Each structure stands twice: as C-alpha cells, then as structure tokens.
Short mmCIF file of C-alpha atoms in Angstrom, two decimals:
data_model
loop_
_atom_site.label_atom_id
_atom_site.label_comp_id
_atom_site.label_asym_id
_atom_site.label_seq_id
_atom_site.Cartn_x
_atom_site.Cartn_y
_atom_site.Cartn_z
CA UNK A 1 36.97 -11.59 -3.32
CA UNK A 2 37.21 -15.35 -2.43
CA UNK A 3 37.15 -15.77 1.50
CA UNK A 4 37.96 -18.33 4.01
CA UNK A 5 34.45 -19.43 5.19
CA UNK A 6 35.95 -20.50 8.76
CA UNK A 7 37.29 -17.01 9.26
CA UNK A 8 33.97 -15.22 8.26
CA UNK A 9 31.82 -17.58 10.63
CA UNK A 10 34.35 -16.75 13.44
CA UNK A 11 34.35 -12.82 12.74
CA UNK A 12 30.64 -13.10 12.96
CA UNK A 13 30.46 -15.22 16.31
CA UNK A 14 33.04 -12.42 17.61
CA UNK A 15 30.99 -9.56 16.25
CA UNK A 16 27.73 -10.78 17.76
CA UNK A 17 29.62 -11.49 21.22
CA UNK A 18 30.82 -7.69 21.31
CA UNK A 19 27.39 -6.34 20.19
CA UNK A 20 26.24 -8.07 23.31
CA UNK A 21 28.87 -7.14 25.70
CA UNK A 22 29.41 -3.39 24.87
CA UNK A 23 25.56 -2.96 24.76
CA UNK A 24 25.56 -0.92 21.91
CA UNK A 25 23.62 -2.02 18.79
CA UNK A 26 25.34 -2.33 15.70
CA UNK A 27 23.65 -2.66 12.08
CA UNK A 28 24.30 -3.02 8.38
CA UNK A 29 22.67 -0.10 7.11
CA UNK A 30 20.66 0.00 3.97
CA UNK A 31 19.83 3.74 3.19
CA UNK A 32 18.66 3.28 -0.11
CA UNK A 33 18.48 5.59 -3.29
CA UNK A 34 16.01 8.13 -2.01
CA UNK A 35 17.74 8.78 1.00
CA UNK A 36 21.02 9.95 -0.52
CA UNK A 37 22.31 13.58 -0.56
CA UNK A 38 20.08 15.52 -2.86
CA UNK A 39 17.60 12.93 -3.42
CA UNK A 40 13.87 13.00 -2.58
CA UNK A 41 14.14 11.64 1.08
CA UNK A 42 17.56 13.12 1.98
CA UNK A 43 15.90 14.74 5.15
CA UNK A 44 14.75 11.47 6.41
CA UNK A 45 18.44 10.40 6.50
CA UNK A 46 19.53 13.34 8.33
CA UNK A 47 16.88 12.59 11.06
CA UNK A 48 17.81 9.31 11.27
CA UNK A 49 21.52 9.78 11.67
CA UNK A 50 20.71 12.17 14.31
CA UNK A 51 18.45 10.10 15.97
CA UNK A 52 20.61 7.26 16.22
CA UNK A 53 23.25 9.14 17.57
CA UNK A 54 21.24 10.28 20.73
CA UNK A 55 19.92 6.37 21.06
CA UNK A 56 23.69 5.22 20.61
CA UNK A 57 22.53 2.97 17.54
CA UNK A 58 25.55 2.37 15.29
CA UNK A 59 24.76 2.18 11.75
CA UNK A 60 27.38 1.36 9.08
CA UNK A 61 26.31 1.58 5.65
CA UNK A 62 26.87 -1.43 3.24
CA UNK A 63 29.61 -0.88 1.26
CA UNK A 64 28.56 -0.34 -2.58
CA UNK A 65 25.09 -1.24 -1.98
CA UNK A 66 22.48 -1.10 -4.76
CA UNK A 67 18.74 -0.12 -5.36
CA UNK A 68 16.26 -3.13 -4.44
CA UNK A 69 14.52 -2.54 -7.58
CA UNK A 70 11.20 -1.29 -5.77
CA UNK A 71 8.07 -3.07 -6.55
CA UNK A 72 7.35 -1.01 -9.96
CA UNK A 73 10.16 -2.60 -11.59
CA UNK A 74 8.18 -5.98 -11.57
CA UNK A 75 7.62 -5.82 -15.29
CA UNK A 76 10.97 -5.20 -16.64
CA UNK A 77 12.91 -6.77 -14.31
CA UNK A 78 11.50 -10.16 -13.97
CA UNK A 79 12.00 -12.41 -10.97
CA UNK A 80 15.62 -13.79 -10.90
CA UNK A 81 17.10 -10.16 -11.75
CA UNK A 82 14.98 -8.62 -8.92
CA UNK A 83 16.19 -11.16 -6.51
CA UNK A 84 19.77 -10.91 -7.57
CA UNK A 85 20.01 -7.24 -6.89
CA UNK A 86 18.74 -7.74 -3.25
CA UNK A 87 21.05 -10.59 -3.11
CA UNK A 88 24.05 -8.74 -4.00
CA UNK A 89 23.35 -6.26 -0.69
CA UNK A 90 22.93 -9.59 1.42
CA UNK A 91 26.38 -10.78 0.04
CA UNK A 92 27.93 -7.47 0.54
CA UNK A 93 26.75 -7.01 4.01
CA UNK A 94 27.59 -10.38 5.16
CA UNK A 95 31.17 -10.14 3.86
CA UNK A 96 32.07 -6.48 5.17
CA UNK A 97 29.79 -6.56 8.51
CA UNK A 98 29.53 -10.06 9.58
CA UNK A 99 26.56 -11.01 12.10
CA UNK A 100 24.88 -7.90 11.62
CA UNK A 101 21.20 -7.03 10.72
CA UNK A 102 20.48 -5.35 7.52
CA UNK A 103 18.65 -2.18 8.37
CA UNK A 104 16.65 -0.10 5.95
CA UNK A 105 14.90 2.98 6.59
CA UNK A 106 12.87 2.93 3.33
CA UNK A 107 9.45 0.76 3.11
CA UNK A 108 10.24 -0.51 -0.39
CA UNK A 109 13.98 -1.24 0.55
CA UNK A 110 12.93 -3.31 3.42
CA UNK A 111 9.99 -5.09 1.43
CA UNK A 112 12.04 -5.94 -1.42
CA UNK A 113 14.88 -7.23 0.73
CA UNK A 114 12.85 -9.40 2.83
CA UNK A 115 10.76 -10.70 -0.12
CA UNK A 116 14.05 -11.95 -1.79
CA UNK A 117 15.33 -13.30 1.71
CA UNK A 118 11.97 -15.29 1.74
CA UNK A 119 12.07 -16.68 -1.63
CA UNK A 120 15.54 -17.49 -1.68
CA UNK A 121 15.09 -19.43 1.75
CA UNK A 122 12.09 -21.40 0.39
CA UNK A 123 13.51 -22.23 -3.26
CA UNK A 124 16.72 -23.96 -3.47
CA UNK A 125 16.62 -23.70 -7.46
CA UNK A 126 16.12 -19.81 -7.08
CA UNK A 127 18.82 -19.90 -4.55
CA UNK A 128 21.28 -21.70 -6.76
CA UNK A 129 20.35 -19.63 -9.76
CA UNK A 130 21.20 -16.40 -7.75
CA UNK A 131 24.34 -17.82 -6.45
CA UNK A 132 25.43 -18.42 -10.19
CA UNK A 133 24.73 -14.93 -11.26
CA UNK A 134 26.41 -13.59 -7.93
CA UNK A 135 29.46 -15.20 -9.19
CA UNK A 136 29.76 -13.03 -11.78
CA UNK A 137 30.34 -10.14 -9.69
CA UNK A 138 32.56 -12.15 -7.37
CA UNK A 139 30.21 -12.46 -4.67
CA UNK A 140 28.38 -15.62 -2.99
CA UNK A 141 26.04 -15.94 -0.23
CA UNK A 142 26.60 -17.83 2.97
CA UNK A 143 23.99 -16.72 5.27
CA UNK A 144 21.11 -14.43 4.55
CA UNK A 145 21.10 -11.69 7.17
CA UNK A 146 18.03 -10.53 8.78
CA UNK A 147 16.11 -7.83 7.16
CA UNK A 148 14.73 -5.02 9.43
CA UNK A 149 12.98 -1.93 9.12
CA UNK A 150 14.37 1.16 11.41
CA UNK A 151 10.84 0.94 13.18
CA UNK A 152 11.81 -2.56 14.25
CA UNK A 153 15.07 -1.85 15.76
CA UNK A 154 13.41 1.15 17.73
CA UNK A 155 10.47 -0.74 19.05
CA UNK A 156 11.90 -4.39 19.25
CA UNK A 157 15.40 -3.83 20.09
CA UNK A 158 15.09 -0.71 22.15
CA UNK A 159 11.42 -0.57 23.09
CA UNK A 160 9.01 2.42 23.98
CA UNK A 161 10.41 2.86 27.36
CA UNK A 162 14.05 3.32 26.21
CA UNK A 163 12.95 5.63 23.37
CA UNK A 164 11.26 7.70 26.08
CA UNK A 165 14.25 8.07 28.04
CA UNK A 166 16.34 10.98 26.13
CA UNK A 167 13.11 12.96 25.65
CA UNK A 168 13.63 16.42 26.96
CA UNK A 169 11.05 18.32 24.97
CA UNK A 170 7.74 16.44 24.90
CA UNK A 171 5.67 17.58 21.74
CA UNK A 172 2.91 18.55 23.93
CA UNK A 173 -0.36 19.72 22.52
CA UNK A 174 0.52 18.79 18.89
CA UNK A 175 -1.78 16.67 16.84
CA UNK A 176 -0.43 14.22 14.65
CA UNK A 177 -1.95 11.76 12.01
CA UNK A 178 0.14 8.59 11.95
CA UNK A 179 0.10 7.53 8.20
CA UNK A 180 1.70 3.78 8.21
CA UNK A 181 0.58 3.39 4.57
CA UNK A 182 1.14 0.02 2.75
CA UNK A 183 4.88 -1.55 2.81
CA UNK A 184 5.90 -1.32 6.29
CA UNK A 185 2.50 -2.88 7.22
CA UNK A 186 1.63 -5.33 4.48
CA UNK A 187 2.34 -8.04 3.53
CA UNK A 188 5.03 -8.50 6.30
CA UNK A 189 4.19 -5.79 8.80
CA UNK A 190 5.90 -5.20 12.30
CA UNK A 191 5.54 -7.99 14.53
CA UNK A 192 2.49 -8.07 16.70
CA UNK A 193 0.52 -5.54 14.70
CA UNK A 194 -2.74 -5.77 12.95
CA UNK A 195 -2.79 -5.09 8.97
CA UNK A 196 -6.09 -2.89 9.52
CA UNK A 197 -4.99 -0.91 12.26
CA UNK A 198 -1.47 -0.90 13.41
CA UNK A 199 -0.80 1.02 16.34
CA UNK A 200 3.18 1.42 16.53
CA UNK A 201 3.15 4.86 14.82
CA UNK A 202 0.49 6.07 17.38
CA UNK A 203 2.75 4.66 19.90
CA UNK A 204 6.03 6.50 18.81
CA UNK A 205 4.12 9.59 18.46
CA UNK A 206 2.79 9.31 22.12
CA UNK A 207 6.35 8.24 23.30
CA UNK A 208 7.71 11.72 22.42
CA UNK A 209 4.91 13.50 23.85
CA UNK A 210 2.44 14.29 21.09
CA UNK A 211 -1.03 13.24 20.36
CA UNK A 212 -2.14 10.70 17.90
CA UNK A 213 -5.30 11.47 16.42
CA UNK A 214 -7.71 8.56 15.33
CA UNK A 215 -8.47 8.61 11.62
CA UNK A 216 -9.82 6.31 9.18
CA UNK A 217 -6.96 6.63 6.18
CA UNK A 218 -4.09 5.29 8.33
CA UNK A 219 -3.33 2.25 5.93
CA UNK A 220 -4.89 3.71 2.70
CA UNK A 221 -2.39 3.46 -0.26
CA UNK A 222 -0.95 6.67 -1.52
CA UNK A 223 -0.91 5.22 -4.95
CA UNK A 224 2.96 4.58 -4.52
CA UNK A 225 4.58 4.47 -7.80
CA UNK A 226 1.23 5.35 -9.72
CA UNK A 227 1.59 8.81 -8.48
CA UNK A 228 4.08 8.91 -11.70
CA UNK A 229 2.20 7.13 -14.03
CA UNK A 230 -1.28 7.49 -13.06
CA UNK A 231 -1.30 10.88 -11.30
CA UNK A 232 -5.02 11.39 -11.31
CA UNK A 233 -5.71 8.23 -9.67
CA UNK A 234 -3.13 8.41 -6.81
CA UNK A 235 -3.90 12.16 -6.13
CA UNK A 236 -7.62 11.03 -5.69
CA UNK A 237 -6.23 8.42 -3.03
CA UNK A 238 -3.78 10.92 -1.53
CA UNK A 239 -6.85 13.65 -1.34
CA UNK A 240 -8.97 11.14 0.80
CA UNK A 241 -5.76 10.52 3.20
CA UNK A 242 -4.95 14.62 3.77
CA UNK A 243 -8.98 15.22 4.28
CA UNK A 244 -9.55 12.48 6.81
CA UNK A 245 -6.38 13.76 8.71
CA UNK A 246 -7.56 17.57 8.64
CA UNK A 247 -11.33 16.38 9.54
CA UNK A 248 -9.85 14.67 12.40
CA UNK A 249 -8.07 17.47 13.82
CA UNK A 250 -4.60 16.61 12.97
CA UNK A 251 -1.91 19.27 12.11
CA UNK A 252 0.47 17.24 10.82
CA UNK A 253 1.03 14.00 9.06
CA UNK A 254 3.52 11.38 10.17
CA UNK A 255 5.07 8.52 8.25
CA UNK A 256 7.71 5.68 8.04
CA UNK A 257 8.14 5.56 4.26
CA UNK A 258 9.81 7.74 1.91
CA UNK A 259 7.20 7.29 -1.02
CA UNK A 260 4.45 8.03 1.26
CA UNK A 261 5.95 11.13 2.42
CA UNK A 262 6.79 12.49 -1.16
CA UNK A 263 3.40 11.66 -2.14
CA UNK A 264 1.24 12.87 0.43
CA UNK A 265 3.34 16.34 0.64
CA UNK A 266 4.51 17.23 -2.84
CA UNK A 267 1.10 16.85 -4.80
CA UNK A 268 -0.91 18.97 -2.28
CA UNK A 269 -0.81 21.93 -4.42
CA UNK A 270 -1.85 20.12 -7.32
CA UNK A 271 -4.75 18.40 -5.70
CA UNK A 272 -6.01 21.77 -4.31
CA UNK A 273 -6.03 23.10 -7.96
CA UNK A 274 -7.79 20.18 -8.97
CA UNK A 275 -10.36 19.97 -6.48
CA UNK A 276 -10.34 23.38 -4.85
CA UNK A 277 -9.17 22.32 -1.56
CA UNK A 278 -6.91 24.45 0.60
CA UNK A 279 -4.48 21.72 1.96
CA UNK A 280 -1.20 22.78 3.45
CA UNK A 281 -0.42 19.94 5.73
CA UNK A 282 3.04 19.26 6.64
CA UNK A 283 4.08 15.65 6.40
CA UNK A 284 7.06 14.41 8.74
CA UNK A 285 8.91 11.64 9.20
CA UNK A 286 8.85 9.67 12.84
CA UNK A 287 12.47 10.23 13.10
CA UNK A 288 12.11 14.00 12.65
CA UNK A 289 9.85 14.13 15.82
CA UNK A 290 11.86 12.02 17.80
CA UNK A 291 15.34 14.16 17.16
CA UNK A 292 13.11 17.41 18.12
CA UNK A 293 11.67 15.54 21.42
CA UNK A 294 15.27 14.97 22.24
CA UNK A 295 16.16 18.23 22.06
CA UNK A 296 17.77 18.62 18.59
CA UNK A 297 17.85 21.61 16.26
CA UNK A 298 15.62 22.18 13.38
CA UNK A 299 18.62 21.26 11.11
CA UNK A 300 19.55 18.02 12.86
CA UNK A 301 15.74 16.94 12.51
CA UNK A 302 16.08 17.72 8.43
CA UNK A 303 13.13 20.25 8.97
CA UNK A 304 14.60 22.22 6.09
CA UNK A 305 13.97 19.39 3.84
CA UNK A 306 10.17 19.67 4.01
CA UNK A 307 8.27 20.94 0.99
CA UNK A 308 5.52 22.34 3.07
CA UNK A 309 7.59 23.83 6.15
CA UNK A 310 6.43 22.75 9.63
CA UNK A 311 6.32 26.24 11.19
CA UNK A 312 5.06 25.11 14.26
CA UNK A 313 8.03 22.82 14.68
CA UNK A 314 10.13 24.90 13.74
CA UNK A 315 9.20 27.29 16.46
CA UNK A 316 9.36 24.37 18.88
CA UNK A 317 13.12 23.55 17.96
CA UNK A 318 14.31 27.25 18.30
CA UNK A 319 12.84 27.33 21.71
CA UNK B 1 1.05 -12.32 -33.33
CA UNK B 2 4.69 -11.66 -31.93
CA UNK B 3 7.10 -14.64 -32.23
CA UNK B 4 7.22 -15.49 -28.51
CA UNK B 5 3.26 -15.17 -28.44
CA UNK B 6 3.08 -17.72 -31.35
CA UNK B 7 5.60 -20.21 -29.57
CA UNK B 8 3.82 -19.87 -26.50
CA UNK B 9 0.25 -20.26 -27.53
CA UNK B 10 1.31 -23.30 -29.71
CA UNK B 11 3.37 -24.81 -26.71
CA UNK B 12 0.52 -24.74 -24.30
CA UNK B 13 -2.37 -25.25 -26.85
CA UNK B 14 -5.61 -24.75 -25.08
CA UNK B 15 -4.29 -24.94 -21.69
CA UNK B 16 -4.04 -21.59 -20.56
CA UNK B 17 -4.36 -22.38 -16.86
CA UNK B 18 -0.96 -24.39 -17.15
CA UNK B 19 0.54 -21.65 -19.23
CA UNK B 20 0.11 -19.51 -16.36
CA UNK B 21 1.33 -21.93 -13.93
CA UNK B 22 4.57 -22.19 -15.55
CA UNK B 23 5.12 -18.86 -17.09
CA UNK B 24 3.86 -16.28 -14.58
CA UNK B 25 5.43 -15.61 -11.41
CA UNK B 26 3.36 -17.28 -8.49
CA UNK B 27 0.86 -18.45 -11.35
CA UNK B 28 0.65 -21.75 -9.44
CA UNK B 29 -1.56 -20.13 -7.20
CA UNK B 30 -4.27 -19.19 -9.52
CA UNK B 31 -6.29 -22.35 -9.17
CA UNK B 32 -6.50 -21.87 -5.42
CA UNK B 33 -8.91 -18.63 -5.96
CA UNK B 34 -12.61 -19.46 -4.52
CA UNK B 35 -14.19 -16.41 -6.29
CA UNK B 36 -14.92 -14.35 -3.08
CA UNK B 37 -14.01 -11.01 -4.32
CA UNK B 38 -12.52 -9.95 -1.19
CA UNK B 39 -9.36 -8.75 -3.49
CA UNK B 40 -11.70 -6.68 -5.46
CA UNK B 41 -12.96 -4.96 -2.65
CA UNK B 42 -9.84 -4.34 -0.88
CA UNK B 43 -8.00 -2.61 -4.06
CA UNK B 44 -7.64 1.02 -3.71
CA UNK B 45 -7.69 1.57 -7.58
CA UNK B 46 -11.07 -0.68 -7.92
CA UNK B 47 -13.18 2.55 -8.40
CA UNK B 48 -11.16 4.39 -11.05
CA UNK B 49 -11.41 4.14 -14.82
CA UNK B 50 -9.54 1.35 -16.27
CA UNK B 51 -9.95 -1.30 -13.97
CA UNK B 52 -11.82 -3.67 -16.68
CA UNK B 53 -11.34 -6.90 -14.58
CA UNK B 54 -10.83 -7.27 -10.80
CA UNK B 55 -8.24 -10.28 -9.64
CA UNK B 56 -10.88 -12.75 -9.04
CA UNK B 57 -12.36 -11.99 -12.49
CA UNK B 58 -9.07 -12.67 -14.06
CA UNK B 59 -8.40 -15.94 -12.04
CA UNK B 60 -11.78 -17.28 -13.32
CA UNK B 61 -11.08 -16.21 -16.91
CA UNK B 62 -7.54 -17.95 -16.81
CA UNK B 63 -9.56 -21.05 -15.73
CA UNK B 64 -11.74 -20.37 -18.64
CA UNK B 65 -8.81 -20.24 -21.01
CA UNK B 66 -9.68 -16.63 -22.05
CA UNK B 67 -5.97 -16.43 -22.87
CA UNK B 68 -6.41 -13.05 -25.33
CA UNK B 69 -8.68 -11.42 -22.99
CA UNK B 70 -6.51 -11.84 -19.94
CA UNK B 71 -3.11 -10.89 -21.43
CA UNK B 72 -4.31 -7.74 -23.25
CA UNK B 73 -6.27 -6.42 -20.34
CA UNK B 74 -5.13 -3.14 -18.64
CA UNK B 75 -6.39 -4.64 -15.14
CA UNK B 76 -3.02 -5.87 -13.85
CA UNK B 77 -1.20 -2.56 -14.62
CA UNK B 78 -3.55 -0.86 -12.14
CA UNK B 79 -1.71 -2.73 -9.55
CA UNK B 80 -0.26 -0.10 -6.83
CA UNK B 81 1.86 -2.96 -4.82
CA UNK B 82 -0.39 -1.89 -1.66
CA UNK B 83 -0.69 -5.58 -0.77
CA UNK B 84 -4.12 -5.15 0.53
CA UNK B 85 -5.54 -8.22 -1.44
CA UNK B 86 -2.49 -10.25 -0.51
CA UNK B 87 -2.99 -9.83 3.28
CA UNK B 88 -6.94 -10.33 3.02
CA UNK B 89 -7.15 -13.18 0.79
CA UNK B 90 -8.83 -15.78 2.96
CA UNK B 91 -7.06 -18.42 0.97
CA UNK B 92 -3.80 -16.57 1.29
CA UNK B 93 -3.04 -16.41 -2.29
CA UNK B 94 -0.22 -13.95 -3.10
CA UNK B 95 -2.37 -11.86 -5.36
CA UNK B 96 -0.05 -8.88 -5.65
CA UNK B 97 2.66 -11.18 -7.22
CA UNK B 98 0.10 -13.12 -9.45
CA UNK B 99 -1.00 -9.77 -10.81
CA UNK B 100 2.67 -8.57 -11.20
CA UNK B 101 3.66 -11.88 -12.53
CA UNK B 102 0.72 -11.94 -15.32
CA UNK B 103 1.42 -8.31 -16.36
CA UNK B 104 5.14 -9.14 -16.84
CA UNK B 105 4.49 -12.39 -18.99
CA UNK B 106 2.03 -10.24 -21.18
CA UNK B 107 4.78 -7.90 -21.56
CA UNK B 108 7.08 -10.43 -22.80
CA UNK B 109 4.64 -11.70 -25.23
CA UNK B 110 4.15 -8.20 -26.63
CA UNK B 111 0.33 -8.23 -25.49
CA UNK B 112 0.40 -5.46 -22.90
CA UNK B 113 -1.43 -2.47 -23.86
CA UNK B 114 0.43 -0.19 -26.03
CA UNK B 115 1.74 2.92 -24.23
CA UNK B 116 0.63 1.52 -21.14
CA UNK B 117 1.95 4.25 -18.54
CA UNK B 118 2.57 2.08 -15.69
CA UNK B 119 4.61 -0.44 -17.84
CA UNK B 120 6.39 2.34 -19.10
CA UNK B 121 7.19 3.19 -15.50
CA UNK B 122 8.53 -0.18 -14.99
CA UNK B 123 10.80 -0.21 -17.83
CA UNK B 124 12.13 3.12 -17.32
CA UNK B 125 12.73 2.58 -13.61
CA UNK B 126 14.50 -0.56 -13.82
CA UNK B 127 16.61 0.63 -16.80
CA UNK B 128 17.31 3.79 -14.55
CA UNK B 129 18.30 1.97 -11.23
CA UNK B 130 20.26 -0.90 -13.07
CA UNK B 131 22.14 1.39 -15.24
CA UNK B 132 24.63 2.49 -12.27
CA UNK B 133 23.16 0.44 -9.46
CA UNK B 134 21.15 3.37 -8.08
CA UNK B 135 18.39 5.54 -9.17
CA UNK B 136 18.99 8.80 -10.59
CA UNK B 137 15.80 10.55 -9.84
CA UNK B 138 16.16 13.49 -12.24
CA UNK B 139 16.41 11.29 -15.25
CA UNK B 140 13.88 8.91 -14.08
CA UNK B 141 11.44 12.07 -13.83
CA UNK B 142 12.80 13.35 -17.12
CA UNK B 143 12.19 9.87 -19.13
CA UNK B 144 8.65 9.68 -17.74
CA UNK B 145 7.75 13.41 -18.66
CA UNK B 146 9.12 13.14 -22.15
CA UNK B 147 7.61 9.60 -22.93
CA UNK B 148 4.98 11.36 -25.38
CA UNK B 149 7.38 13.36 -27.18
CA UNK B 150 9.46 16.78 -26.78
CA UNK B 151 6.60 19.29 -26.57
CA UNK B 152 4.44 16.94 -24.40
CA UNK B 153 7.36 16.83 -22.13
CA UNK B 154 7.77 20.72 -22.06
CA UNK B 155 4.24 20.85 -21.01
CA UNK B 156 4.32 18.30 -18.40
CA UNK B 157 7.45 20.14 -17.09
CA UNK B 158 5.66 23.19 -16.72
CA UNK B 159 2.60 21.55 -15.28
CA UNK B 160 4.94 20.09 -12.63
CA UNK B 161 7.19 23.29 -12.27
CA UNK B 162 6.01 24.31 -8.74
CA UNK B 163 6.60 20.64 -7.33
CA UNK B 164 10.05 20.66 -8.72
CA UNK B 165 11.12 24.06 -7.32
CA UNK B 166 9.67 23.11 -3.94
CA UNK B 167 12.06 19.96 -4.07
CA UNK B 168 15.01 22.01 -5.05
CA UNK B 169 14.41 24.66 -2.31
CA UNK B 170 14.39 21.85 0.43
CA UNK B 171 17.46 20.31 -1.29
CA UNK B 172 15.54 17.26 -2.46
CA UNK B 173 16.10 17.33 -6.13
CA UNK B 174 19.70 17.69 -7.31
CA UNK B 175 19.49 18.94 -10.95
CA UNK B 176 22.94 17.96 -11.74
CA UNK B 177 21.84 14.63 -11.95
CA UNK B 178 20.32 15.64 -15.15
CA UNK B 179 23.93 15.42 -16.60
CA UNK B 180 24.72 12.07 -15.04
CA UNK B 181 26.23 13.37 -11.65
CA UNK B 182 24.38 11.78 -8.55
CA UNK B 183 24.97 8.44 -6.85
CA UNK B 184 26.35 5.45 -8.22
CA UNK B 185 27.68 2.00 -7.36
CA UNK B 186 31.41 1.42 -8.00
CA UNK B 187 31.05 -2.02 -9.08
CA UNK B 188 28.87 -1.49 -12.19
CA UNK B 189 30.67 -3.93 -14.27
CA UNK B 190 29.83 -6.72 -12.01
CA UNK B 191 26.13 -5.49 -11.71
CA UNK B 192 25.96 -5.75 -15.34
CA UNK B 193 27.41 -9.14 -15.70
CA UNK B 194 25.53 -10.32 -12.89
CA UNK B 195 22.22 -9.19 -14.26
CA UNK B 196 22.98 -10.72 -17.73
CA UNK B 197 23.59 -14.06 -16.16
CA UNK B 198 20.19 -13.65 -14.04
CA UNK B 199 18.42 -13.08 -17.29
CA UNK B 200 19.92 -15.84 -19.08
CA UNK B 201 19.12 -18.25 -16.07
CA UNK B 202 15.41 -16.95 -15.92
CA UNK B 203 15.12 -17.76 -19.73
CA UNK B 204 16.32 -21.02 -19.31
CA UNK B 205 14.42 -21.89 -16.38
CA UNK B 206 11.08 -20.91 -17.98
CA UNK B 207 11.93 -22.10 -21.43
CA UNK B 208 11.72 -18.75 -23.05
CA UNK B 209 13.62 -16.59 -25.48
CA UNK B 210 16.22 -14.26 -23.39
CA UNK B 211 14.93 -10.47 -23.45
CA UNK B 212 17.55 -7.80 -22.94
#
C-alpha cells in the first residue's frame, strides 16, 4: 500500500481544482454502521442518497471504512485504540479520495471522527503512536481530511437559498418539532449555532415549507446508548421530549441523528405502557422531509422505514 | 485487591490526584475545577437514582485523595455522552471525557461496580464492532439481553418483542445477522493487528499491563 507522496498531493490538487471547476461537490462518504442495508438507520441512507441526487452532491463511500467506536466504547476501548479506528478511516479516505472532505450522516460517527482529528492534531505523541499502529494495517496518515456532518454540507456549502430552489411541493401546514439532541450540537456543534438553542434544523424545516414549532426539549439528551443499558432512565428522558413536542402542537419530530431517531421512535410503545401515555408520533430525518418537498416518492424518502408510520407524509407523497 | 490495583496504589502512594492526572484520559484537567456545580445541574441523569456523586464532587474527592470511594463509585457510569457539562463548564474542563477516563481507569483496575450495565454495554459494543470492523446490531442486542443468563434473556426478548417486530417490518433489523451475516470490513486481519499494536503502545505510554 506504499504510495508515492508527491503523486498523492498532486492528485489531491487536481481533484480539488476539478471540484471547483465543475461546480459539482464531491465528498468522501462515511455512512456508518447504522446506515447500512438492513440496519437501524437504513432509511436515513435511502433518503440521503435521494436528496444528494437532487442537489447534485456526489458522495463516494470510503472503501472498507470501519466503525468509529461511538462514545459508548470508552471503557473497553481506552484512548489510543479508539483513535486508531477513526484514523484508519482518515488514511483510507485520503488514499482513495484525496482532497475530499469526509462527510458523515451519523452524529456519533461525525463526533468520534472529529474528536480523533482534534486529538491527533494537538498531540504529536498520540499521532506518532497512531502512525505506528496504522502501519500494522499497511496504512499511514499524511493529512487529516476535514470531517463534516451532512447538515454542514447542506447549510455551509450549499446554503438555505440553494436548498430551497428544488422545492416543488412545500410541506405547507405541517408542524414539526426539530429535535437537535446532543451530538450534532455538542461539543463541536454547527458553526455559528448556540448550544442552548440551535436553529439550523428549524431553518431546514422552514426551507422546505414546514412549520417549526418552538418547544423546550430541543437539545435534551435521549439517553443515547443508555437506552440499552439503563432503559428506565433513558425512557424518562424520551418521554419528556415527546411530551413537550405534543404540548407545543407538533405532529412529527425531525432529527439529524440515527440514535436520536431510533430512541425517540421505537420506545414510544414501551413508554405508553409504563406511563399510560398515548404517544404515536412519527420521527423523521431532515433528509426525508427534503426528498418529499423535492417531489420524491415515499420510497425515495425511506418512509417505509419508519416504525411509527408518517401517514400524513405518505398521503402527501402520493398526491 | 487486584494486582493492577495494588501496583498502582503502591506506585502513587497517597497522591491520588497525580494518579488520575497520569492514568485517566484528560485527568490533568481535574485540578482546574472551581466547584461551581454547573456540570451537576446540567446532567440529564442527575435526577435519577444511582447518581451518587456529581462530577464536581468527584473532582473534589480526587483532590482529597478518596481513591477507593471514587474508583468504586457508580457515578461515572451514568454518563450518556450528551456533552452538556462539557460545553457549559466555565473553566472549559472536558468533563465528559474526564468522566469516561475515570470510569475506564476504574475498570482496568477491577474496581468498577460488578455487573454495571453501562460497563457491560461498553465491553460488548467494542468487542462487537472491532470483531469485523463494523457493528452487528443483532448480535449486539442478543449479548445485551442475555447478559444475566438464558432465562433472563428470553424474558427480556419477549418484553422487547414488539420493538423488534416493528424494526423487522421496517427493514431496519436483519435477523440473519444473528447467524453472522451482515456487514463486515474486508481487511479484518489488518484491523486486528492495528488494534493489538494500539493496546500495546497505550499500555507502554501509561506504564500499565496490557489488557486484551
């Protein structure tokens, strides 16, 4: 896997220049484990692919990418093994897709990769150890690509105006609670947004013609991985989020994170049993709303992947 | 006392702060805490049972040399990685990482609470995702349900039946993954070698025994 360094930087230069010339945006895509076919966020990927087609965003999967380790592996993984996993993806992206930013759709993948990038860039010791470990897999890091979340690509590289242009069917009269949650918001967050009241998701909802209702649980934690290990604690938090969305008139929840989506959707029936509530609120990804507003079908938007079916949107798509 | 624990207790004698600074990830930040308590008020699991000592209390206990109490506490294991404490801390302590770091160190010394469910999840998740390079969600769920034995696993499975059926119907749960089908990396051998080297280097840097 040894490569000529000059060749790599030349390639990177050309690819960047091409990207600018053609106007088409190209990214090294890091879909993450949950987005794969048959996995818990497979419908997220379906909708992201449809969305990118409309917006002419080219995403190329990083060949043989691996799991980021997520936050929860901290105890078993320790420090270096966790960073080495992310570093392997950096090395693969840089080798096969030089000059392209890495784009993740999952909040945890994005956070894990960004954390690793930050640590490696701040610690020569950690970087040296990482290089030594990567050598075992025939890889090395020359430059660490930028790590972006798909939402950043949308609002920073394209901008709300450009996202609005392809809207054929605005989601008029529909009320959504934009549930930002934690890991696209903290600790890095989206540039220019506040931690306490980020507005990018509300703006995305409005860009596609929907109404973003104000509610007080926008950045409350869904429990994250503790939904598995401490279900009672996590479900108490999820209950507060859904309840607040209902109380403020929302018909659906919208999120940028696969774990937020799953946690707030699939445990509603259990919460109903435990608390005597009657929750039945669909939980969508921002990308699903965009595909529908761009005139896509229910299938292209991955609506068949919602456990709590979004009937209103299914009808909307068929019209 | 485990061997690792004895060795570390002897090495650092009564200087528990120094021990945390050198051994726990981001531990060097502990002395910066000014005891304002914003972290505790910001924690989403604060009001749940099991939350023995909030972060600022843990930090003061470290400085007071309360080694046993800190390392055996269930508190760090309540972290959901929401990073609320982290962004609100007026002195910019990376509290989430410090909590993870102390928890990890306690686990390496064999002092973490027995059968701690989030520790078990951490072990299971990491072993699952590093086995083939990608998470096998079905096997992950199975290992979690069956952690307390076969009958408890069946009972838990039945409790969660509706959740699972909903996901299968939505094509978001591939039951074939139970048999080892599903997503994997191609260069699994490279990943194993890389991780073995990383563990070795980390142990060397922290002057610890290598743990598999």
